[in-house]
Amino acid sequence: MSLTARTAALLSPLVWRTHARTARRLHAFAQAEHGSMLDMRLAAAATPSAARAAAYLRHADDEARHAQIFAKQAQRAAAAAPRPRALPPVSADSERLFERLGERDFLAFVHHGEARALAQFEAYERYFAAVGRDHESALFSAVMVDERRHSRYTRELLLQLAGDEASARAALRRVRRWELGRLWLRAGRALAERLYVLTMLLVYLLAAPLGLLLRLVRPHRRGWSVAPKGP
Amino acid sequence: MAVVLGISGNYHDAAAALVIDGQVVAAIQEERLSRIKNDAGLPIAAALACLDHAGVDPRAVDRLAFYEDPVAKLERVLVHLLKNMPRTWRAFPRALASQLGVKIWALDHLSESLGVPRDRVVALDHHRSHAASAFFASPYQEAAVLVVDGVGEAHATTLWSGRGHQLDLLASVDFPHSLGLLYAGLTAWLGFAVNEGEYKVMGLAAFGDPSRLRDVFLQKIIHLQGDGSYQLDLACFAHMSDAELGFGPALERLLGPRRPQAKPWDLGDPADRRYADAAAALQSVLEDTLLGLAGRALQLSGARHLCLAGGVALNARANARISQFLRTRGGDAGDGRLFVQPAAGDAGGALGAALLASAELGDPRPPPLQSAALGLPVDPARALEIARHLGLAPRRVDDPCQEAARRICDGQLVAFVQGRFEWGPRALGQRSLLASPRELATRERLNRVIKQREPFRPFAPAVLSQETSQFFAAEPDDLTPFMTTTAPVLPAALPRLRAVTHVDGSARLQTVEAARAPELHALLTGLEGLGEAPIALNTSLNGAGEPIVASAEDALAFWLRHGVDAMIIGDLLLERTR
């Protein structure tokens, strides 16, 4: 069992404990699937091969469907929570991975991501089956059918583009390193953001007298602020 | 003679426009390429696509004009955050991070990303860019220009005088008093997403009774002055302290609690009827305010015609009233005309900035904007190849327009993808979903199955220009080719136009001429030849929450996800087996 699967299995009771947590988690999956859909569509537009474009479009279509399924289930969970609240619409940014990594490494990245998602989803499916939450278990089973196909075809295409097994493995190692680097940068950014917020709050407090002064010297203008020349 | 690239971005609806020797060569919204609705970044892909389409190297760009001044904007943001202490403590770190971390560097970022030397990159004024986008693209040599949006650097509403190459600022109403932010605040209160749900408010308004809440609006929310200007009761709004929420507790005390987001609408429910009444009152007050502003702009400029720009100019119902007002003004001032550029929102700022910079470099004014098809062309050969790999059964047809007409007559939903995609939020026949306007069931099917949107939102008709008066109480004008106005449907035509007639008996019509939209014109002519009215229901080709289709790949992705009956890409036909 991979580290991803072990972690997912270990954390499942915590992650899926309440309706509210379930809703948050499923909504996060919906966002991730939506982001992946965007990347696959951009890849379809960017690849010179019509055959690969078709494969990416099929993949994007699956991701769009997964996003929809997760979002719908998240809404249900949110509505069942003791304090029901509407979840925001599913939206995500593309990481423009094709552009940044090139097609071979993009495929390696997608393959790696699909394999990881599969391991995670298998752990969740087992957990839900064990605790008798059949609806959620069936949801992950359905999604996993596609994930397996994605993992398979991306591996085939990666081998085609890389030329041989060794080059494909090298590409996979490269994207793992790239991903670690991205994780490091993200952690740094998250920390910096928190520090920044604290610093800015301090600046805000120090600027209080300036705020009072501004109210006096620059009051809100009402009506026309450029004097009309006409009658 | 110059190559000028105009850019808008870093707020919402990023776009690029390329003007060469005074001619508009290409104009593209970033969302069409990034596939992120209302993409709020910088439009690097759109800018490169414009240049690539024209075969211009970025180093050959003489001027890159950004549509607003980032430093002036920072000043306004900072001043308002500090003035509204302590309510702004949450917004302050976030706003400054965005301003200092990203927005202030927009010109440098553009220069580096596009490879245009920094000394050729300039920042213009937000409202001047809007005004230029409307006036310089209009058919008028002399006109008043009214710009109404949320806020630029400091102005929220501006009046201009346009003459030839000249644009002179006459008057302004400044932030925080803003019609755009009034509309945004009420959009949020109604449970819709700001910068996206404004069309829904306009559609909803027709279901309400404006008289029920109109006085509340005029006495407590917005005060109209005799000189055409207006003031908001700032206690009702929160845009000075929280850009995301938009309205304040005072508004909820006046109108009731905000409507929960994503709750399904039931206009038979009294609570939802009250929300519809509020939308109707808002629409009515907005129209009155715009009429006052338009009157003032005409008075100050001495002009007969008016150009309208800014996000509020996308309000087709208000445009219809202003247009009527211009036509029926007494004396010499009568017969005035109105023009609204199809991308009147912030995307249009890119076009305005390019046209302003072009004029500054001595280039001539462009000819009046004839067509919104300023994007990238679709590639049917690529679509054919990919479709075959997808296991679809595409086939070429001799006359795609006639084929589409025949299928529409048969009651099919036809996705129609032809030529260059449109500039602005409206599909005008290049990336359209077309159907027969006859049956209400078509509207239901589109709303529920394809668009997944609220049942009260109307669909628009595209009609052969010369046949307009047979079906609508209107004639083609400067707005109708771009679907930026509404007109009453004639009672006799109603049975043939049920799917495109709104509850108030109006329709947001598009008039189609061969010179502006040749394929759609041929299709409508085909419908007429088949004994039908030369009218099609025309809605944008996109799924829920997605930007309109741009490329062949986007079109095929749409085909895979949505149950339309047929798709025609160039001369390529895809059909669903029944």
Coordinates of N, CA and C in Angstrom, one line a residue, chain B residues 50-244:
Chain B
C50 N -3.9 37.8 -30.7 CA -4.1 39.0 -31.5 C -3.0 39.2 -32.5
L51 N -1.8 39.3 -31.9 CA -0.5 39.5 -32.7 C -0.3 38.4 -33.7
D52 N -0.5 37.2 -33.2 CA -0.3 36.0 -34.1 C -1.3 36.1 -35.3
H53 N -2.5 36.4 -35.0 CA -3.5 36.4 -36.0 C -3.1 37.4 -37.1
A54 N -2.6 38.6 -36.7 CA -2.2 39.6 -37.6 C -0.8 39.4 -38.2
G55 N -0.1 38.4 -37.7 CA 1.3 38.2 -38.2 C 2.2 39.2 -37.8
V56 N 2.0 39.8 -36.6 CA 2.9 40.9 -36.1 C 3.8 40.4 -35.0
D57 N 5.1 40.7 -35.0 CA 6.0 40.3 -34.0 C 5.8 41.3 -32.8
P58 N 5.8 40.8 -31.6 CA 5.6 41.8 -30.4 C 6.6 42.9 -30.4
R59 N 7.8 42.7 -31.0 CA 8.7 43.8 -30.9 C 8.4 44.9 -31.9
A60 N 7.4 44.6 -32.8 CA 7.0 45.6 -33.8 C 5.8 46.5 -33.3
V61 N 5.4 46.2 -32.0 CA 4.3 47.0 -31.4 C 4.8 48.4 -31.1
D62 N 4.1 49.4 -31.6 CA 4.6 50.8 -31.4 C 4.1 51.3 -30.0
R63 N 2.9 50.8 -29.6 CA 2.4 51.3 -28.3 C 1.6 50.2 -27.7
L64 N 1.9 49.9 -26.4 CA 1.0 49.0 -25.7 C 0.3 49.8 -24.6
A65 N -1.0 49.9 -24.8 CA -1.8 50.8 -23.9 C -2.6 50.1 -22.9
F66 N -2.4 50.2 -21.7 CA -3.1 49.6 -20.6 C -4.3 50.5 -20.3
Y67 N -5.5 49.9 -20.0 CA -6.7 50.7 -20.0 C -6.9 51.5 -18.7
E68 N -6.0 51.4 -17.7 CA -6.2 52.3 -16.6 C -4.9 52.5 -15.9
D69 N -4.8 53.4 -15.0 CA -3.6 53.8 -14.3 C -3.5 53.1 -13.0
P70 N -2.6 52.1 -12.9 CA -2.5 51.3 -11.7 C -2.1 52.1 -10.4
V71 N -1.4 53.2 -10.6 CA -0.9 54.0 -9.5 C -2.1 54.8 -8.9
A72 N -2.9 55.4 -9.9 CA -4.0 56.2 -9.5 C -5.1 55.3 -8.8
K73 N -5.2 54.1 -9.3 CA -6.1 53.1 -8.7 C -5.7 52.8 -7.2
L74 N -4.4 52.5 -7.1 CA -3.9 52.2 -5.8 C -4.2 53.3 -4.8
E75 N -4.0 54.6 -5.2 CA -4.3 55.7 -4.4 C -5.7 55.7 -3.9
R76 N -6.6 55.5 -4.8 CA -8.1 55.5 -4.5 C -8.4 54.3 -3.5
V77 N -7.8 53.2 -3.7 CA -8.1 52.0 -2.8 C -7.5 52.3 -1.4
L78 N -6.3 52.8 -1.4 CA -5.7 53.1 -0.1 C -6.4 54.2 0.7
V79 N -6.8 55.3 0.0 CA -7.5 56.4 0.6 C -8.8 55.9 1.2
H80 N -9.6 55.1 0.4 CA -10.9 54.6 0.9 C -10.8 53.6 2.0
L81 N -9.7 52.8 2.0 CA -9.5 51.8 3.1 C -9.2 52.6 4.4
L82 N -8.4 53.6 4.3 CA -8.0 54.3 5.5 C -9.2 55.2 6.0
K83 N -9.9 55.8 5.0 CA -11.0 56.7 5.4 C -12.1 55.9 6.1
N84 N -12.3 54.6 5.8 CA -13.3 53.8 6.3 C -12.9 52.9 7.5
M85 N -11.8 53.3 8.1 CA -11.4 52.6 9.3 C -12.4 52.7 10.4
P86 N -12.7 51.8 11.2 CA -12.0 50.5 11.3 C -12.7 49.3 10.6
R87 N -13.8 49.7 9.8 CA -14.6 48.7 9.1 C -13.8 47.9 8.1
T88 N -12.6 48.5 7.7 CA -11.9 47.9 6.6 C -10.7 47.0 7.0
W89 N -10.7 46.7 8.3 CA -9.6 45.9 8.8 C -9.4 44.6 8.1
R90 N -10.5 43.9 7.7 CA -10.4 42.7 7.0 C -9.9 42.9 5.6
A91 N -10.5 43.9 5.0 CA -10.2 44.1 3.5 C -8.8 44.6 3.3
F92 N -8.2 45.4 4.3 CA -7.0 46.1 4.1 C -5.8 45.1 3.6
P93 N -5.5 44.1 4.4 CA -4.4 43.2 4.0 C -4.6 42.6 2.6
R94 N -5.8 42.2 2.4 CA -6.1 41.5 1.1 C -6.0 42.5 -0.1
A95 N -6.6 43.6 0.1 CA -6.5 44.6 -1.0 C -5.1 45.1 -1.2
L96 N -4.3 45.3 -0.2 CA -3.0 45.8 -0.4 C -2.1 44.7 -1.0
A97 N -2.4 43.4 -0.6 CA -1.6 42.3 -1.2 C -1.8 42.3 -2.7
S98 N -3.1 42.5 -3.1 CA -3.4 42.4 -4.5 C -2.9 43.6 -5.2
Q99 N -3.0 44.8 -4.6 CA -2.5 46.0 -5.3 C -1.0 46.1 -5.4
L100 N -0.3 45.8 -4.3 CA 1.1 46.0 -4.2 C 1.8 44.8 -4.8
G101 N 1.2 43.6 -4.6 CA 1.9 42.4 -5.1 C 1.7 42.2 -6.6
V102 N 0.6 42.6 -7.1 CA 0.3 42.3 -8.6 C 0.0 43.5 -9.4
K103 N -1.1 44.2 -9.0 CA -1.7 45.2 -9.9 C -0.8 46.4 -10.3
I104 N 0.0 46.8 -9.3 CA 0.8 48.0 -9.5 C 1.9 47.7 -10.5
W105 N 2.2 46.4 -10.8 CA 3.3 46.1 -11.7 C 2.8 45.7 -13.1
A106 N 1.5 46.0 -13.3 CA 0.9 45.5 -14.6 C 1.7 45.9 -15.8
L107 N 2.2 47.1 -15.9 CA 2.9 47.6 -17.1 C 4.2 46.8 -17.3
D108 N 4.9 46.6 -16.2 CA 6.2 45.9 -16.3 C 5.9 44.4 -16.7
H109 N 4.9 43.9 -16.1 CA 4.5 42.5 -16.3 C 4.2 42.3 -17.8
L110 N 3.4 43.2 -18.3 CA 3.0 43.1 -19.8 C 4.2 43.3 -20.7
S111 N 5.1 44.2 -20.3 CA 6.3 44.4 -21.1 C 7.1 43.1 -21.2
E112 N 7.3 42.5 -20.0 CA 8.2 41.3 -19.9 C 7.5 40.1 -20.6
S113 N 6.2 39.9 -20.3 CA 5.5 38.7 -20.9 C 5.4 38.8 -22.4
L114 N 5.2 40.0 -22.9 CA 4.9 40.1 -24.3 C 6.1 40.4 -25.1
G115 N 7.2 40.9 -24.5 CA 8.4 41.2 -25.2 C 8.3 42.6 -25.9
V116 N 7.4 43.4 -25.3 CA 7.3 44.8 -25.9 C 8.2 45.7 -25.0
P117 N 9.1 46.5 -25.6 CA 10.0 47.3 -24.8 C 9.2 48.2 -23.8
R118 N 9.7 48.3 -22.6 CA 8.9 49.0 -21.5 C 8.6 50.5 -21.8
D119 N 9.5 51.1 -22.6 CA 9.2 52.5 -22.9 C 8.0 52.7 -23.9
R120 N 7.5 51.6 -24.4 CA 6.4 51.7 -25.3 C 5.1 51.4 -24.6
V121 N 5.2 51.1 -23.3 CA 4.0 50.7 -22.6 C 3.5 51.9 -21.8
V122 N 2.2 52.2 -22.0 CA 1.6 53.4 -21.3 C 0.3 53.0 -20.6
A123 N 0.0 53.8 -19.6 CA -1.3 53.6 -18.9 C -2.2 54.8 -19.2
L124 N -3.4 54.5 -19.5 CA -4.4 55.5 -19.8 C -5.5 55.5 -18.7
D125 N -6.4 56.4 -18.8 CA -7.5 56.5 -17.8 C -8.6 55.5 -18.1
H126 N -9.1 54.9 -17.0 CA -10.1 53.8 -17.2 C -11.4 54.4 -17.9
H127 N -11.9 55.4 -17.4 CA -13.2 55.9 -18.1 C -12.9 56.5 -19.5
R128 N -11.8 57.1 -19.7 CA -11.4 57.6 -21.0 C -11.3 56.4 -22.0
S129 N -10.8 55.3 -21.5 CA -10.7 54.1 -22.4 C -12.1 53.6 -22.7
H130 N -13.0 53.6 -21.7 CA -14.3 53.2 -22.0 C -15.0 54.1 -23.0
A131 N -14.8 55.4 -22.8 CA -15.5 56.4 -23.7 C -14.9 56.3 -25.1
A132 N -13.6 56.0 -25.2 CA -13.0 55.9 -26.6 C -13.6 54.6 -27.2
S133 N -13.8 53.6 -26.5 CA -14.2 52.3 -27.1 C -15.6 52.5 -27.7
A134 N -16.4 53.3 -27.1 CA -17.8 53.6 -27.6 C -17.7 54.6 -28.7
F135 N -17.1 55.7 -28.5 CA -17.2 56.8 -29.5 C -16.4 56.5 -30.8
F136 N -15.1 56.1 -30.6 CA -14.3 55.9 -31.8 C -14.8 54.7 -32.7
A137 N -15.6 53.8 -32.0 CA -16.1 52.6 -32.8 C -17.5 53.0 -33.4
S138 N -18.0 54.1 -33.0 CA -19.4 54.5 -33.3 C -19.5 55.1 -34.8
P139 N -20.7 55.2 -35.3 CA -20.8 55.8 -36.6 C -20.9 57.3 -36.5
Y140 N -20.7 57.9 -35.4 CA -20.9 59.4 -35.2 C -19.6 60.2 -35.2
Q141 N -19.6 61.3 -35.9 CA -18.5 62.2 -35.8 C -18.6 63.1 -34.6
E142 N -19.8 63.3 -34.1 CA -20.0 64.1 -32.9 C -21.1 63.5 -32.0
A143 N -20.7 63.3 -30.8 CA -21.7 62.7 -29.9 C -21.4 63.0 -28.4
A144 N -22.4 62.9 -27.6 CA -22.1 62.8 -26.1 C -21.8 61.4 -25.8
V145 N -20.9 61.2 -24.8 CA -20.6 59.9 -24.4 C -20.8 59.8 -22.9
L146 N -21.5 58.7 -22.5 CA -21.8 58.5 -21.1 C -21.2 57.1 -20.7
V147 N -20.4 57.2 -19.7 CA -19.7 56.0 -19.2 C -20.2 55.7 -17.8
V148 N -20.8 54.5 -17.6 CA -21.3 54.2 -16.3 C -20.8 52.8 -15.9
D149 N -20.0 52.7 -14.9 CA -19.6 51.3 -14.4 C -19.4 51.3 -12.9
G150 N -18.7 50.3 -12.4 CA -18.5 50.2 -10.9 C -17.7 51.4 -10.5
V151 N -16.4 51.3 -10.9 CA -15.5 52.4 -10.6 C -14.2 52.1 -11.4
G152 N -13.6 53.3 -11.9 CA -12.3 53.2 -12.5 C -11.2 53.5 -11.5
E153 N -10.4 54.5 -11.9 CA -9.5 55.0 -10.9 C -10.2 55.7 -9.7
A154 N -11.1 56.7 -10.1 CA -11.9 57.4 -9.1 C -13.3 57.6 -9.6
H155 N -13.5 57.7 -10.9 CA -14.8 58.0 -11.4 C -15.7 56.8 -11.5
A156 N -17.0 57.0 -11.2 CA -17.9 55.9 -11.4 C -18.9 56.2 -12.5
T157 N -19.1 57.4 -12.8 CA -19.9 57.9 -14.0 C -19.2 59.1 -14.6
T158 N -19.1 59.1 -15.9 CA -18.5 60.3 -16.6 C -19.3 60.7 -17.8
L159 N -19.3 61.9 -18.1 CA -19.9 62.5 -19.3 C -18.8 63.1 -20.1
W160 N -18.9 62.8 -21.4 CA -17.8 63.3 -22.3 C -18.5 63.9 -23.6
S161 N -17.6 64.8 -24.2 CA -18.0 65.3 -25.5 C -17.1 64.7 -26.5
G162 N -17.6 64.1 -27.5 CA -16.7 63.5 -28.5 C -16.9 64.2 -29.9
R163 N -15.8 64.6 -30.4 CA -15.8 65.3 -31.8 C -14.6 64.8 -32.5
G164 N -14.9 64.1 -33.6 CA -13.7 63.6 -34.5 C -12.8 62.8 -33.7
H165 N -11.6 63.3 -33.5 CA -10.5 62.6 -32.7 C -10.5 62.9 -31.2
Q166 N -11.4 63.9 -30.9 CA -11.3 64.5 -29.6 C -12.3 64.0 -28.6
L167 N -11.9 63.7 -27.3 CA -12.8 63.3 -26.3 C -12.5 64.2 -25.1
D168 N -13.5 65.0 -24.7 CA -13.3 65.9 -23.5 C -14.2 65.6 -22.4
L169 N -13.6 65.5 -21.2 CA -14.4 65.1 -20.0 C -15.2 66.4 -19.6
L170 N -16.5 66.1 -19.4 CA -17.4 67.2 -19.0 C -17.7 67.2 -17.5
A171 N -18.0 66.0 -17.0 CA -18.4 66.0 -15.6 C -18.3 64.5 -15.1
S172 N -18.2 64.4 -13.8 CA -18.1 63.0 -13.3 C -18.8 62.9 -12.0
V173 N -19.3 61.7 -11.7 CA -19.7 61.3 -10.3 C -18.6 60.3 -9.8
D174 N -18.1 60.6 -8.6 CA -17.0 59.8 -8.2 C -17.3 58.7 -7.1
F175 N -16.6 57.7 -7.1 CA -16.6 56.6 -6.0 C -16.6 57.3 -4.7
P176 N -17.4 56.9 -3.7 CA -18.1 55.6 -3.6 C -19.6 55.7 -4.2
H177 N -20.0 56.8 -4.7 CA -21.3 56.9 -5.3 C -21.2 56.3 -6.7
S178 N -21.9 55.2 -7.0 CA -21.7 54.4 -8.2 C -22.9 53.6 -8.6
L179 N -23.4 53.8 -9.8 CA -24.5 53.1 -10.3 C -24.2 51.6 -10.5
G180 N -23.0 51.4 -10.9 CA -22.5 50.0 -11.1 C -22.4 49.2 -9.8
L181 N -22.0 49.9 -8.8 CA -21.9 49.2 -7.5 C -23.2 49.1 -6.8
L182 N -24.2 50.0 -7.1 CA -25.5 49.9 -6.7 C -26.1 48.6 -7.3
Y183 N -25.9 48.4 -8.6 CA -26.4 47.2 -9.2 C -25.7 46.0 -8.7
A184 N -24.4 46.1 -8.5 CA -23.6 44.9 -7.9 C -24.1 44.5 -6.5
G185 N -24.4 45.6 -5.7 CA -24.8 45.3 -4.3 C -26.1 44.6 -4.3
L186 N -27.1 45.0 -5.2 CA -28.4 44.4 -5.2 C -28.3 43.0 -5.9
T187 N -27.3 42.8 -6.8 CA -27.1 41.5 -7.4 C -26.7 40.5 -6.3
A188 N -25.8 41.0 -5.5 CA -25.3 40.1 -4.4 C -26.5 39.8 -3.4
W189 N -27.3 40.9 -3.1 CA -28.4 40.7 -2.1 C -29.4 39.7 -2.7
L190 N -29.5 39.7 -4.0 CA -30.5 38.7 -4.6 C -29.9 37.3 -4.7
G191 N -28.7 37.1 -4.2 CA -28.1 35.8 -4.2 C -27.3 35.4 -5.5
F192 N -27.0 36.4 -6.3 CA -26.3 36.1 -7.6 C -24.9 36.5 -7.4
A193 N -24.0 35.9 -8.2 CA -22.6 36.3 -8.2 C -22.4 37.7 -8.9
V194 N -21.7 38.5 -8.2 CA -21.4 39.9 -8.7 C -20.5 39.7 -9.9
N195 N -20.6 40.6 -10.9 CA -19.9 40.6 -12.2 C -20.3 39.4 -13.1
E196 N -21.3 38.7 -12.7 CA -21.8 37.6 -13.5 C -23.3 37.5 -13.5
G197 N -23.9 37.8 -12.3 CA -25.4 37.6 -12.2 C -26.2 38.9 -12.6
E198 N -25.5 39.9 -13.1 CA -26.3 41.1 -13.4 C -27.4 40.9 -14.5
Y199 N -27.1 40.0 -15.4 CA -28.1 39.7 -16.5 C -29.3 39.1 -15.9
K200 N -29.0 38.3 -14.8 CA -30.1 37.5 -14.2 C -31.1 38.5 -13.5
V201 N -30.5 39.6 -12.9 CA -31.3 40.6 -12.2 C -32.2 41.3 -13.3
M202 N -31.6 41.6 -14.4 CA -32.3 42.2 -15.5 C -33.5 41.3 -16.0
G203 N -33.2 40.0 -16.1 CA -34.3 39.1 -16.5 C -35.4 39.0 -15.5
L204 N -34.9 38.9 -14.2 CA -35.8 38.7 -13.1 C -36.8 40.0 -13.0
A205 N -36.2 41.2 -13.3 CA -37.0 42.4 -13.1 C -38.3 42.4 -13.8
A206 N -38.4 41.7 -14.9 CA -39.7 41.7 -15.7 C -40.8 40.9 -15.0
F207 N -40.4 40.1 -14.0 CA -41.4 39.3 -13.2 C -41.9 40.1 -12.0
G208 N -41.3 41.2 -11.7 CA -41.7 41.9 -10.5 C -42.6 43.2 -10.8
D209 N -43.1 43.7 -9.7 CA -43.8 45.0 -9.8 C -43.0 46.1 -9.3
P210 N -42.5 47.0 -10.1 CA -41.5 48.0 -9.7 C -42.1 49.0 -8.6
S211 N -43.5 49.1 -8.7 CA -44.1 50.2 -7.8 C -44.0 49.8 -6.4
R212 N -43.9 48.5 -6.1 CA -44.0 48.1 -4.7 C -42.8 48.6 -3.8
L213 N -41.6 48.7 -4.5 CA -40.4 49.1 -3.7 C -39.7 50.3 -4.3
R214 N -40.3 50.9 -5.3 CA -39.7 52.0 -6.0 C -39.4 53.2 -5.0
D215 N -40.4 53.5 -4.2 CA -40.2 54.6 -3.3 C -39.1 54.3 -2.3
V216 N -39.1 53.1 -1.8 CA -38.0 52.7 -0.9 C -36.6 53.0 -1.5
F217 N -36.5 52.6 -2.8 CA -35.2 52.8 -3.5 C -34.9 54.3 -3.6
L218 N -35.9 55.1 -4.0 CA -35.7 56.5 -4.2 C -35.5 57.3 -3.0
Q219 N -36.1 56.9 -1.9 CA -36.0 57.6 -0.6 C -34.8 57.2 0.2
K220 N -34.5 55.9 0.2 CA -33.6 55.4 1.1 C -32.3 54.8 0.5
I221 N -32.3 54.6 -0.8 CA -31.1 53.9 -1.3 C -30.3 54.8 -2.3
I222 N -31.0 55.4 -3.2 CA -30.4 56.3 -4.2 C -31.2 57.6 -4.3
H223 N -30.5 58.7 -4.3 CA -31.2 60.0 -4.4 C -30.8 60.6 -5.7
L224 N -31.9 60.9 -6.5 CA -31.6 61.5 -7.8 C -31.7 63.0 -7.7
Q225 N -30.7 63.7 -8.2 CA -30.6 65.1 -8.1 C -31.2 65.8 -9.4
G226 N -31.6 67.0 -9.3 CA -32.2 67.7 -10.4 C -31.3 67.9 -11.6
D227 N -29.9 67.9 -11.3 CA -29.0 68.1 -12.4 C -28.5 66.9 -13.1
G228 N -29.2 65.8 -12.8 CA -28.9 64.5 -13.5 C -27.9 63.6 -12.7
S229 N -27.3 64.2 -11.7 CA -26.4 63.3 -10.9 C -27.2 62.5 -9.8
Y230 N -26.5 61.7 -9.1 CA -27.2 60.9 -8.1 C -26.2 60.7 -6.9
Q231 N -26.8 60.3 -5.8 CA -26.1 59.9 -4.6 C -26.6 58.6 -4.0
L232 N -25.7 57.8 -3.6 CA -26.2 56.5 -2.9 C -26.2 56.8 -1.4
D233 N -27.1 56.1 -0.7 CA -27.1 56.2 0.8 C -26.0 55.1 1.1
L234 N -24.9 55.6 1.5 CA -23.7 54.7 1.7 C -23.9 53.7 2.8
A235 N -24.8 53.9 3.7 CA -25.1 53.0 4.8 C -25.6 51.7 4.2
C236 N -26.2 51.7 3.1 CA -26.8 50.5 2.5 C -25.8 49.6 1.8
F237 N -24.6 50.2 1.6 CA -23.6 49.5 0.8 C -22.3 49.2 1.6
A238 N -21.5 48.3 1.1 CA -20.3 47.9 1.8 C -19.1 48.0 0.8
H239 N -19.3 48.6 -0.3 CA -18.2 48.5 -1.3 C -17.0 49.3 -0.9
M240 N -17.1 50.2 0.1 CA -15.9 50.9 0.5 C -15.1 50.1 1.5
S241 N -15.7 49.1 2.1 CA -15.0 48.3 3.1 C -14.9 46.9 2.8
D242 N -15.8 46.4 1.9 CA -15.7 44.9 1.6 C -16.2 44.8 0.2
A243 N -15.2 44.7 -0.7 CA -15.5 44.6 -2.1 C -16.3 43.4 -2.5
E244 N -16.2 42.3 -1.7 CA -16.9 41.1 -2.1 C -18.4 41.1 -1.7

